[in-house]
CSV table of C-alpha atoms in Angstrom, one decimal:
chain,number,residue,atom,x,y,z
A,1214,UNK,CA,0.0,0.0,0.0
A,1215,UNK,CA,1.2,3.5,-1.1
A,1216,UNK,CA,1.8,6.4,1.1
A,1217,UNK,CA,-1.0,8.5,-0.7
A,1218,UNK,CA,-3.3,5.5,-0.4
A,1219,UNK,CA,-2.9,5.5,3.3
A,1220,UNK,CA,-3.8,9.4,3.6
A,1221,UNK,CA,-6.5,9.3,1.8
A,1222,UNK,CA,-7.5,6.7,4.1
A,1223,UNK,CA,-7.1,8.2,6.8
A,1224,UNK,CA,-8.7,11.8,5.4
A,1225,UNK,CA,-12.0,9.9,3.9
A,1226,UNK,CA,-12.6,8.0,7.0
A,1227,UNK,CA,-11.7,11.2,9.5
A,1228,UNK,CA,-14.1,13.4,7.1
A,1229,UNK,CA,-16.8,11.0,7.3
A,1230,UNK,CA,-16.6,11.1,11.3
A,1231,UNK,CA,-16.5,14.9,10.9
A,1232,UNK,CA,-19.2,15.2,8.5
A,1233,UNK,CA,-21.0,13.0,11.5
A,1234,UNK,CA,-20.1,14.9,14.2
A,1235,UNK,CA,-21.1,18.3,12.7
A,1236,UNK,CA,-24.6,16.7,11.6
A,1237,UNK,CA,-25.2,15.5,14.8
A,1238,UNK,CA,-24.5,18.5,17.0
A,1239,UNK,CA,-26.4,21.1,14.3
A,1240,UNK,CA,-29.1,18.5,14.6
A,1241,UNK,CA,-29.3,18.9,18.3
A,1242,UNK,CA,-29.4,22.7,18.5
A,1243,UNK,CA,-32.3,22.6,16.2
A,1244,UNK,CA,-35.1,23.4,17.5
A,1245,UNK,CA,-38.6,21.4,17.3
A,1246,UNK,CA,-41.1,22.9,14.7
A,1247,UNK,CA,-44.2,24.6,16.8
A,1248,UNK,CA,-47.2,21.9,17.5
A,1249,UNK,CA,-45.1,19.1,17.2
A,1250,UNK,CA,-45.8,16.5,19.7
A,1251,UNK,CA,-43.4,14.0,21.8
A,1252,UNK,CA,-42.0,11.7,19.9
A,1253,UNK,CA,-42.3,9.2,22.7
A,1254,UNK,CA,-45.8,8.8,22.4
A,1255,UNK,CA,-45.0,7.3,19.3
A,1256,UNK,CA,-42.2,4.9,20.6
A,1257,UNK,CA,-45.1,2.0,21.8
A,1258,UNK,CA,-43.5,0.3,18.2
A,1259,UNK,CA,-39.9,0.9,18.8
A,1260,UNK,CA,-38.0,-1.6,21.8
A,1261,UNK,CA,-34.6,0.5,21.5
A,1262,UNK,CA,-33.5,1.5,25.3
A,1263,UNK,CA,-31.1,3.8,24.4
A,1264,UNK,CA,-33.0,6.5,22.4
A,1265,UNK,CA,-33.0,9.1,23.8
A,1266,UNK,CA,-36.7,9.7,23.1
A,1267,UNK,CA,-37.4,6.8,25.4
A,1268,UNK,CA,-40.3,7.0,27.7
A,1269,UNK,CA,-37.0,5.5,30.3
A,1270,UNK,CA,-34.4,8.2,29.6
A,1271,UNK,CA,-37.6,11.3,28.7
A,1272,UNK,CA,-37.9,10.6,32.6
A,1273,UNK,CA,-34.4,10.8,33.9
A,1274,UNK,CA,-34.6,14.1,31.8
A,1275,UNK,CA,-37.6,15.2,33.7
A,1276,UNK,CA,-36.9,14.4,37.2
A,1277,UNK,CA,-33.3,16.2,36.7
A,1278,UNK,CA,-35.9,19.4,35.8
A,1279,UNK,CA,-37.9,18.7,38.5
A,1280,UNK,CA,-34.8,18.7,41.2
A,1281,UNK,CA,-33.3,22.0,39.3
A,1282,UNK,CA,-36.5,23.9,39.9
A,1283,UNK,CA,-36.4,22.3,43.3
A,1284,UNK,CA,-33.1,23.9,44.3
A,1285,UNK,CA,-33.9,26.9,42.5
A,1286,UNK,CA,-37.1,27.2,44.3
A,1287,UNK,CA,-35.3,27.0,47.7
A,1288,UNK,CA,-32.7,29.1,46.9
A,1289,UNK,CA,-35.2,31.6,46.2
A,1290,UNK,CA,-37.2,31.4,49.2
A,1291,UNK,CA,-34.1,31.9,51.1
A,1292,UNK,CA,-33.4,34.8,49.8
A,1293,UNK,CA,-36.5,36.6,50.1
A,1294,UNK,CA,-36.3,35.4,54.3
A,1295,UNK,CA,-33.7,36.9,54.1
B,1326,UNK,CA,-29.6,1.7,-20.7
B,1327,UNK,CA,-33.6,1.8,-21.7
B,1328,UNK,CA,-36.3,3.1,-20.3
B,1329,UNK,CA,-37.5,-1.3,-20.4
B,1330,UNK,CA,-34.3,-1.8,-18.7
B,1331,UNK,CA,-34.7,0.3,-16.1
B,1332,UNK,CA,-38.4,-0.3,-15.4
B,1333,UNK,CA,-36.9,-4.2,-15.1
B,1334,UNK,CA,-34.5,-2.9,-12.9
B,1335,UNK,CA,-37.2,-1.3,-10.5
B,1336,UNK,CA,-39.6,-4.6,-10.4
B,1337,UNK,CA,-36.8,-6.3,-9.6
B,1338,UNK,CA,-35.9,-4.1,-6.6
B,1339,UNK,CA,-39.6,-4.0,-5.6
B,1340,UNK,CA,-40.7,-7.3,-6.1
B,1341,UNK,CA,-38.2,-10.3,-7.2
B,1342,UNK,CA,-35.2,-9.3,-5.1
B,1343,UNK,CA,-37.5,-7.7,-2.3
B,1344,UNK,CA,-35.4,-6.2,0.7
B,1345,UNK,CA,-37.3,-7.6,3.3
B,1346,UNK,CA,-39.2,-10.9,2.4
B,1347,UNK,CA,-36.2,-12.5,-0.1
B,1348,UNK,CA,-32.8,-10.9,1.1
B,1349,UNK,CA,-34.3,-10.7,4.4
B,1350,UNK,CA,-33.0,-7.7,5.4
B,1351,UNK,CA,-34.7,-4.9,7.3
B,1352,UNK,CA,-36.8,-7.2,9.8
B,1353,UNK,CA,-36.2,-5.2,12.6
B,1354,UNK,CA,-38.4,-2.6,11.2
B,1355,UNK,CA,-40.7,-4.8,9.7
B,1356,UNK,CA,-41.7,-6.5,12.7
B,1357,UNK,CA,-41.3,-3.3,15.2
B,1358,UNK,CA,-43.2,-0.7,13.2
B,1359,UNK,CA,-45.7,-2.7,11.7
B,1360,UNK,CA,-48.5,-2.6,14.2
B,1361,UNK,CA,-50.0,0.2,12.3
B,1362,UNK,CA,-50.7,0.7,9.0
B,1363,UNK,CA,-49.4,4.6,9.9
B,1364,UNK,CA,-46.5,4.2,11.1
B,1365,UNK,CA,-45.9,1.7,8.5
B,1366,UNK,CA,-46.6,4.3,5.9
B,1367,UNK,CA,-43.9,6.7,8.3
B,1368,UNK,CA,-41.1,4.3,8.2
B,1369,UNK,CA,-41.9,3.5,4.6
B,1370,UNK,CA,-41.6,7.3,3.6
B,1371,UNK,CA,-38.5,8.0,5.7
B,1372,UNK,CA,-36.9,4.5,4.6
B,1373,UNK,CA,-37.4,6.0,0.4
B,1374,UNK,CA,-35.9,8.9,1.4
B,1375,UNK,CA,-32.9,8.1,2.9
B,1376,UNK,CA,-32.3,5.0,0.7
B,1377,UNK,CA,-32.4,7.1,-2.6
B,1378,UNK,CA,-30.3,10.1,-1.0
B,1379,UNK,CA,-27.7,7.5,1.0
B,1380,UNK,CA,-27.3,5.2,-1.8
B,1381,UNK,CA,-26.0,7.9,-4.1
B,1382,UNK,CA,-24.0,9.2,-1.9
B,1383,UNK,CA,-21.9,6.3,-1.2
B,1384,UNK,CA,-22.2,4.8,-4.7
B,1385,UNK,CA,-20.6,8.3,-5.7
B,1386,UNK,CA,-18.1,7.7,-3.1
B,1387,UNK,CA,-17.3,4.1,-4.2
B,1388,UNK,CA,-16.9,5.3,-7.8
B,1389,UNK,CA,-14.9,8.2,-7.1
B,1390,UNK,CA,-12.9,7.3,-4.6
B,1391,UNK,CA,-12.4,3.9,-3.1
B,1392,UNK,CA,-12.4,1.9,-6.2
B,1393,UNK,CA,-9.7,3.6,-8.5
B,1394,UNK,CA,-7.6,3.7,-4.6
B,1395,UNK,CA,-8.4,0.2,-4.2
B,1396,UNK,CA,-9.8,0.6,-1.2
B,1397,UNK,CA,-12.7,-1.0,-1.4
B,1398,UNK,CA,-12.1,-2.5,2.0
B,1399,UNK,CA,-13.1,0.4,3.9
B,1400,UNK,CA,-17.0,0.1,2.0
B,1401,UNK,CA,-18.4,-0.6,5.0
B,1402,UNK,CA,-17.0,1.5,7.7
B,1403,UNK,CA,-17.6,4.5,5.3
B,1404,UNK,CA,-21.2,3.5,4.4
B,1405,UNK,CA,-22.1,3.2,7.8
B,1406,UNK,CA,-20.7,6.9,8.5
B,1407,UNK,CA,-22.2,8.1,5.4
B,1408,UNK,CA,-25.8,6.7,6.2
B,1409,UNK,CA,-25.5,8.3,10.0
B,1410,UNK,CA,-24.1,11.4,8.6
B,1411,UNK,CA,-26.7,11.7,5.9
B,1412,UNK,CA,-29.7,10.8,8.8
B,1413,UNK,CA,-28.5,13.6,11.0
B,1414,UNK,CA,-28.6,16.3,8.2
B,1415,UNK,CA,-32.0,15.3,6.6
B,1416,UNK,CA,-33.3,15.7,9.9
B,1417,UNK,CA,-32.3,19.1,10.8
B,1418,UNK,CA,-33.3,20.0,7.0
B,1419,UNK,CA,-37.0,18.3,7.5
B,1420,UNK,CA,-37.4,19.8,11.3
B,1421,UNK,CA,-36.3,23.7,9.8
B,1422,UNK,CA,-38.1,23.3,6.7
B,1423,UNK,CA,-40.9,21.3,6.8
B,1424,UNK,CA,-42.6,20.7,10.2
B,1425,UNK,CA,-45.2,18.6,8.6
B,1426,UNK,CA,-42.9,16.5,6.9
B,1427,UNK,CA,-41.1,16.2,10.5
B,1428,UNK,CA,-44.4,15.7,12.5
B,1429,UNK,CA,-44.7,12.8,10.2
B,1430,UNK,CA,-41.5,11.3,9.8
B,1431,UNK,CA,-39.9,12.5,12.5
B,1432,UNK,CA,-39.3,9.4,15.0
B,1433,UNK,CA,-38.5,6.7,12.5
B,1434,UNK,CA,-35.7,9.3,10.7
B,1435,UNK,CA,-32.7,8.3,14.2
B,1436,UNK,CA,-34.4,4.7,13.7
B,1437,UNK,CA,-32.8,4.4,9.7
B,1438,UNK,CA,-29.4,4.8,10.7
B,1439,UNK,CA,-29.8,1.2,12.6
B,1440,UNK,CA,-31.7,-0.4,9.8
B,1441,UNK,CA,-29.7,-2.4,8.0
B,1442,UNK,CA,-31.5,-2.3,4.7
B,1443,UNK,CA,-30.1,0.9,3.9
B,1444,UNK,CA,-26.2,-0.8,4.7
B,1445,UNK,CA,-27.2,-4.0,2.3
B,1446,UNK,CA,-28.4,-2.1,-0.4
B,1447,UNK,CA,-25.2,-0.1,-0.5
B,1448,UNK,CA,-23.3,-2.8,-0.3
B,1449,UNK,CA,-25.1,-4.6,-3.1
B,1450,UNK,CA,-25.2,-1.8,-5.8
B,1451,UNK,CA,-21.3,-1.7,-5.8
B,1452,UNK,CA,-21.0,-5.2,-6.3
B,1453,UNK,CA,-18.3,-5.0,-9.6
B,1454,UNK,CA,-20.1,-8.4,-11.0
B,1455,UNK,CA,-23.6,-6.5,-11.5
B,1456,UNK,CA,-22.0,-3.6,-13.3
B,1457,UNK,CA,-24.3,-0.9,-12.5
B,1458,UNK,CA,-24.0,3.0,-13.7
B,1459,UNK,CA,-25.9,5.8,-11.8
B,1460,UNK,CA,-29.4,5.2,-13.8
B,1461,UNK,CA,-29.4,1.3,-13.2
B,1462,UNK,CA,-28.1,2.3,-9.6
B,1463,UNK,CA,-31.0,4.9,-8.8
B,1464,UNK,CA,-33.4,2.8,-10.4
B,1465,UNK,CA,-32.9,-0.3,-8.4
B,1466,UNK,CA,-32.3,1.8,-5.2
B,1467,UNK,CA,-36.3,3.4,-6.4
B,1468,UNK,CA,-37.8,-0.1,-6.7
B,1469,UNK,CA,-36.1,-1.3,-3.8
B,1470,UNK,CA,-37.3,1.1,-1.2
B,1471,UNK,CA,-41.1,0.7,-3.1
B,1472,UNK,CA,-40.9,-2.6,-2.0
B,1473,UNK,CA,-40.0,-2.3,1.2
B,1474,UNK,CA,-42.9,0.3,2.0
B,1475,UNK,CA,-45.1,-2.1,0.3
B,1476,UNK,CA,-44.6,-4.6,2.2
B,1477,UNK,CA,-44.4,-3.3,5.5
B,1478,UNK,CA,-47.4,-1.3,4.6
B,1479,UNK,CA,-49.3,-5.1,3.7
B,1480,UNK,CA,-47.6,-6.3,6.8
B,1481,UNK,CA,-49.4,-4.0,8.9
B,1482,UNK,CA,-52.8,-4.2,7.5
B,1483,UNK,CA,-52.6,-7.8,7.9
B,1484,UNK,CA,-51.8,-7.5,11.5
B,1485,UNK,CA,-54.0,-5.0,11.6
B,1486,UNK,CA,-56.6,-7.6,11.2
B,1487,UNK,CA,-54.9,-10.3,13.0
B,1488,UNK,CA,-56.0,-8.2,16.1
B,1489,UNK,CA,-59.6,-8.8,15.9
B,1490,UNK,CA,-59.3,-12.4,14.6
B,1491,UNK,CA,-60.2,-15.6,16.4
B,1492,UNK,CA,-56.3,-16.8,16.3
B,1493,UNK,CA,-55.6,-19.2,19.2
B,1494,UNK,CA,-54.5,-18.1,22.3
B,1495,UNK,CA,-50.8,-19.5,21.8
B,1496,UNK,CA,-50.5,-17.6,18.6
B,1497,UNK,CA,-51.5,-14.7,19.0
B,1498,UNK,CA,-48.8,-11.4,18.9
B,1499,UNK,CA,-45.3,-12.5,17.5
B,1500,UNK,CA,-45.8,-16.1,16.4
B,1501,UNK,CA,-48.8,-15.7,14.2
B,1502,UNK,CA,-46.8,-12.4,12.6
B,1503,UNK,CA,-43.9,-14.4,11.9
B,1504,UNK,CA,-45.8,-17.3,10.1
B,1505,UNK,CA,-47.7,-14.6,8.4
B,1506,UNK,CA,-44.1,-12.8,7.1
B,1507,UNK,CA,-43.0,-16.8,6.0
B,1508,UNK,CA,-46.1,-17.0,4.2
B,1509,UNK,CA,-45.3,-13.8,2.6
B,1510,UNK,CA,-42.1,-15.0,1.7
B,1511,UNK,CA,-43.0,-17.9,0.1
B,1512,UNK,CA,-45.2,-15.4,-1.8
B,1513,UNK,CA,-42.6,-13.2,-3.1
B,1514,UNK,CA,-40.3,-15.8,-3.9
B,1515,UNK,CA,-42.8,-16.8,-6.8
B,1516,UNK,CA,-42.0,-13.5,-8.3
B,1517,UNK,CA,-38.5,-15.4,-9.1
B,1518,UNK,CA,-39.9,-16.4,-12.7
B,1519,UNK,CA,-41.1,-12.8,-13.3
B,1520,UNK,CA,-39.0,-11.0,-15.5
């Protein structure tokens, strides 16, 4: 195997991961269109565990919310006793 | 290539050399999201959409680069990349563009990347013994996903009715789904003599 066989290796399968990478976190920062509803009332055909539109992991995300509004609540009234 | 040829080249993507029922690819899909004749329709949409705009892509690739670098080793790896890559940009395009489109497609769009339909068909349309150019390429990538919205979308009607049908207690659910797919098999498998 040549040496410009090997960097073109290397650049197509690096690029690929990049072109990824990029798709993925642009993809993330997009917002949801307006009136669209949760996906995870849909996922009753889907057995995947790891989605992250899971019914599991929608409620790890939603009792982290809960305990940040928690503190934030507490931290509130403490200052206005104070 | 003619127009006959390539209209032979989309029946036999759809029908004699179907994804699902006779290279038995795809199943995951095909028994997951075939409870409902809607979703079917979903996954079938999102399936022709990605297919036809992933299988160009890495055909393109193949053509361009890893087969005059002999590298046609790395297919795999770089179809896979391709496929996520491609997934992960049609969704951001369908959820800025069209928010109808995305209210429709949008949950079965993260589940292509994991169906290995998409992967097989890549890998088959580069095979150097079937000596395909673009047109033959995009026209048994076109009949190919046809046929696997068609039959999922069969699929689910059937089960559809399954629900409601006197089927013994044993069988009901998963086991009389699967002997209905075999039966659907066997179906397609008659198509062999077709063209």
């Amino acid at each position: 195997m040549d040496t410009s066989s090997i960097i073109i290796m290397t650049l197509v399968v690096f690029g690929l991961v990049g072109f990824y990478a990029i798709g993925l976190y642009f993809n993330k920062k997009t917002p949801l269109p307006e009136e669209c509803e949760l996906p995870s009332l849909k996922c009753e055909h889907c057995t995947s565990v790891t989605c992250s539109y899971s019914e599991k992991n929608r409620v790890s995300i939603i009792k982290k919310d809960i305990k940040e509004s928690l503190k934030n609540n507490k931290s509130r009234e403490g200052a206005l006793n104070e | 290539m003619s127009i006959a040829n390539l209209i032979v080249l989309v029946i036999q993507g759809m029908l004699i050399q179907n994804v699902i029922l006779t290279l038995f690819l795809g199943i995951c899909p095909f028994m997951g999201v075939s409870k409902k004749s809607q979703s079917a329709i979903g996954m079938g949409l999102a399936v022709i959409f990605v297919m036809v705009l992933s299988s160009t892509i890495t055909f393109a690739i193949n053509d361009l680069i890893l087969e005059p670098r002999e590298l046609g080793y790395l297919q795999t790896i770089v179809f896979i990349l391709v496929i996520s890559g491609v997934v992960q940009f049609v969704e951001m395009f369908v959820k800025k563009t069209a928010p109808y489109i995305y209210k429709m497609l949008g949950i079965y769009l993260p589940l292509i990347t994991t169906n290995c339909a998409i992967l097989g068909l890549a890998l088959i349309i580069v095979k150097p013994e079937l000596e395909y150019g673009y047109a033959e390429m995009l026209a048994y990538t076109i009949g190919t996903a046809l046929g696997f919205t068609l039959v999922i979308y069969i699929f689910s009607t059937i089960r559809e009715r399954l629900e409601n049908a006197n089927v013994p207690k044993a069988f009901k659910g998963a086991p009389i789904a699967l002997i209905t797919a075999g039966i659907m098999s066997i179906i397609f498998i008659g198509f062999a003599g077709l063209v």
